[in-house]
Amino acid sequence: MTENWKTRTRLVHAGSRRSGWGELSEAIFLTQGFVYDSAEAAEARFVQAGPDEYIYARYGNPTVRMFEERIATMEGAEDAFATASGMAAVSGALTAMLRAGDHVVAARALFGSCLYVLEEVLTRYGVEVSFVDGTDLAQWRAAIRPDTKAVFFETVANPTLEVIDIPAVARLAHDVGATVVVDNVFATPVFSRALELGADVVVYSSTKHIDGQGRTLGGVILGSCEFIRKTVEPYMKHTGGAMSPFTAWVQLKGLETLDLRVRAQAASALALAEALQGHPKLERVVYPGHPSHPQHALAMRDIGSGGTVVALDIAGGQAGAFRFLNGLEIVLISNNLGDAKSIVTHPATTTHQRLSDEHKASMGITPGLVRLSLGIEDTDDLIDDVTQALNAV
Ligand SMILES: *Cc1c(COP(=O)(O)O)cnc(C)c1O
């Protein structure tokens, strides 16, 4: 039955498990452990736990399992493993499958912590990492080698909103048997079809749109049963990056409204990008959903939306950007995204502060660049707020 359900139905019902009380809302099984009827039963469960049998919350928990199943059915993934944060998902997916001597090719434009894992952590353990301009297929072709084990990129890069051609990169990677790992936060679970397009593994920071109301940190790794159960689970359950049952419960509730929220946010993002075209205080309006974006056609083909984030390059560099941030009345200065509340970030001095000026420039992070995550407030109020703050720059 579940297979025929459309996304919104899956987001409300998939994965639900009811206890004997028949509760309407999912229960939080806020328990570390589970008891067994006998010593023999404990032994049997350690030999082979059945599908809904649990041992210890670091390995799995009924509330966490509900969350995993719900997001897996919406993504069309065979299985999922929920994690303590988005970075536990990114680092877990990569570290679980890589070993010393392996080669990885990654896009250069990445979320700061993803870059740290690839540049500083994996290399420390003998993994070789090559970086490419993710939008340039010739660079992917040149960098992928017969011994490449994985490629990694953000479908839509944070914060520059470059869009990467999943089918084309996946073809190059699959030719050498490499696993395609995609961080899909900016494309969002609502619009993305990353697995269908050729990704083998999709990771999300569920801190973002899935929670959607700024409460809990979480992440999820999605892929084949084989990858999740044989590669990810043994690594994650012993290294400790498990999602808390409380987080899983909050984020199950987040999944119920995810489609409604993200579509409203994306509609506001498009309206804002349209309203700001040609604004005299802007060097650039970057939004994959607008025809002015260099990969607009690709974004429409693969994602069908520009997502919920708009990047603006403000005239006057950092001073202009700071004046803009300080002039906003509704939009809040913070470094989160995907929230019900609209949020603005200045990447050069916050999320990407640690990088050198040359490194920032190579990623397109100019001093005037700001990242605007549209919330679910009234679209006209948001356009008015951004416009009044820009006019005052
Ligand atoms: C936020 C984010 C992460 C990290 O997620 P956390 O939940 O903060 O650990 C990883 N990748 C992208 C693209 C992100 O936006």
mmCIF file with all atom_site columns, C-alpha atoms in Angstrom, residues 52 69 77 133 219 229 254 281 290-291 301 320-321 323 387 390:
data_model
loop_
_atom_site.group_PDB
_atom_site.id
_atom_site.type_symbol
_atom_site.label_atom_id
_atom_site.label_alt_id
_atom_site.label_comp_id
_atom_site.label_asym_id
_atom_site.label_entity_id
_atom_site.label_seq_id
_atom_site.pdbx_PDB_ins_code
_atom_site.Cartn_x
_atom_site.Cartn_y
_atom_site.Cartn_z
_atom_site.occupancy
_atom_site.B_iso_or_equiv
_atom_site.pdbx_formal_charge
_atom_site.auth_seq_id
_atom_site.auth_comp_id
_atom_site.auth_asym_id
_atom_site.auth_atom_id
_atom_site.pdbx_PDB_model_num
ATOM 1  C CA . ASP A 1 52  ? 11.700 -4.456 14.891  1.00 0.00 ? 52  ASP A CA 1
ATOM 2  C CA . GLU A 1 69  ? 11.547 4.650  7.470   1.00 0.00 ? 69  GLU A CA 1
ATOM 3  C CA . ALA A 1 77  ? 15.787 4.718  -0.666  1.00 0.00 ? 77  ALA A CA 1
ATOM 4  C CA . ASP A 1 133 ? 35.193 22.834 -9.802  1.00 0.00 ? 133 ASP A CA 1
ATOM 5  C CA . GLY A 1 219 ? 21.184 13.886 10.063  1.00 0.00 ? 219 GLY A CA 1
ATOM 6  C CA . ARG A 1 229 ? 23.323 -2.348 6.990   1.00 0.00 ? 229 ARG A CA 1
ATOM 7  C CA . GLY A 1 254 ? 8.869  18.051 11.058  1.00 0.00 ? 254 GLY A CA 1
ATOM 8  C CA . LYS A 1 281 ? 22.573 48.000 -4.616  1.00 0.00 ? 281 LYS A CA 1
ATOM 9  C CA . HIS A 1 290 ? 15.685 32.191 -11.885 1.00 0.00 ? 290 HIS A CA 1
ATOM 10 C CA . PRO A 1 291 ? 16.641 32.184 -15.591 1.00 0.00 ? 291 PRO A CA 1
ATOM 11 C CA . ARG A 1 301 ? 15.696 19.502 -15.154 1.00 0.00 ? 301 ARG A CA 1
ATOM 12 C CA . GLY A 1 320 ? 27.635 47.001 2.380   1.00 0.00 ? 320 GLY A CA 1
ATOM 13 C CA . ALA A 1 321 ? 26.730 43.465 3.431   1.00 0.00 ? 321 ALA A CA 1
ATOM 14 C CA . ARG A 1 323 ? 24.772 47.464 6.625   1.00 0.00 ? 323 ARG A CA 1
ATOM 15 C CA . THR A 1 387 ? 14.099 45.923 -0.157  1.00 0.00 ? 387 THR A CA 1
ATOM 16 C CA . LEU A 1 390 ? 18.939 47.207 0.583   1.00 0.00 ? 390 LEU A CA 1
#
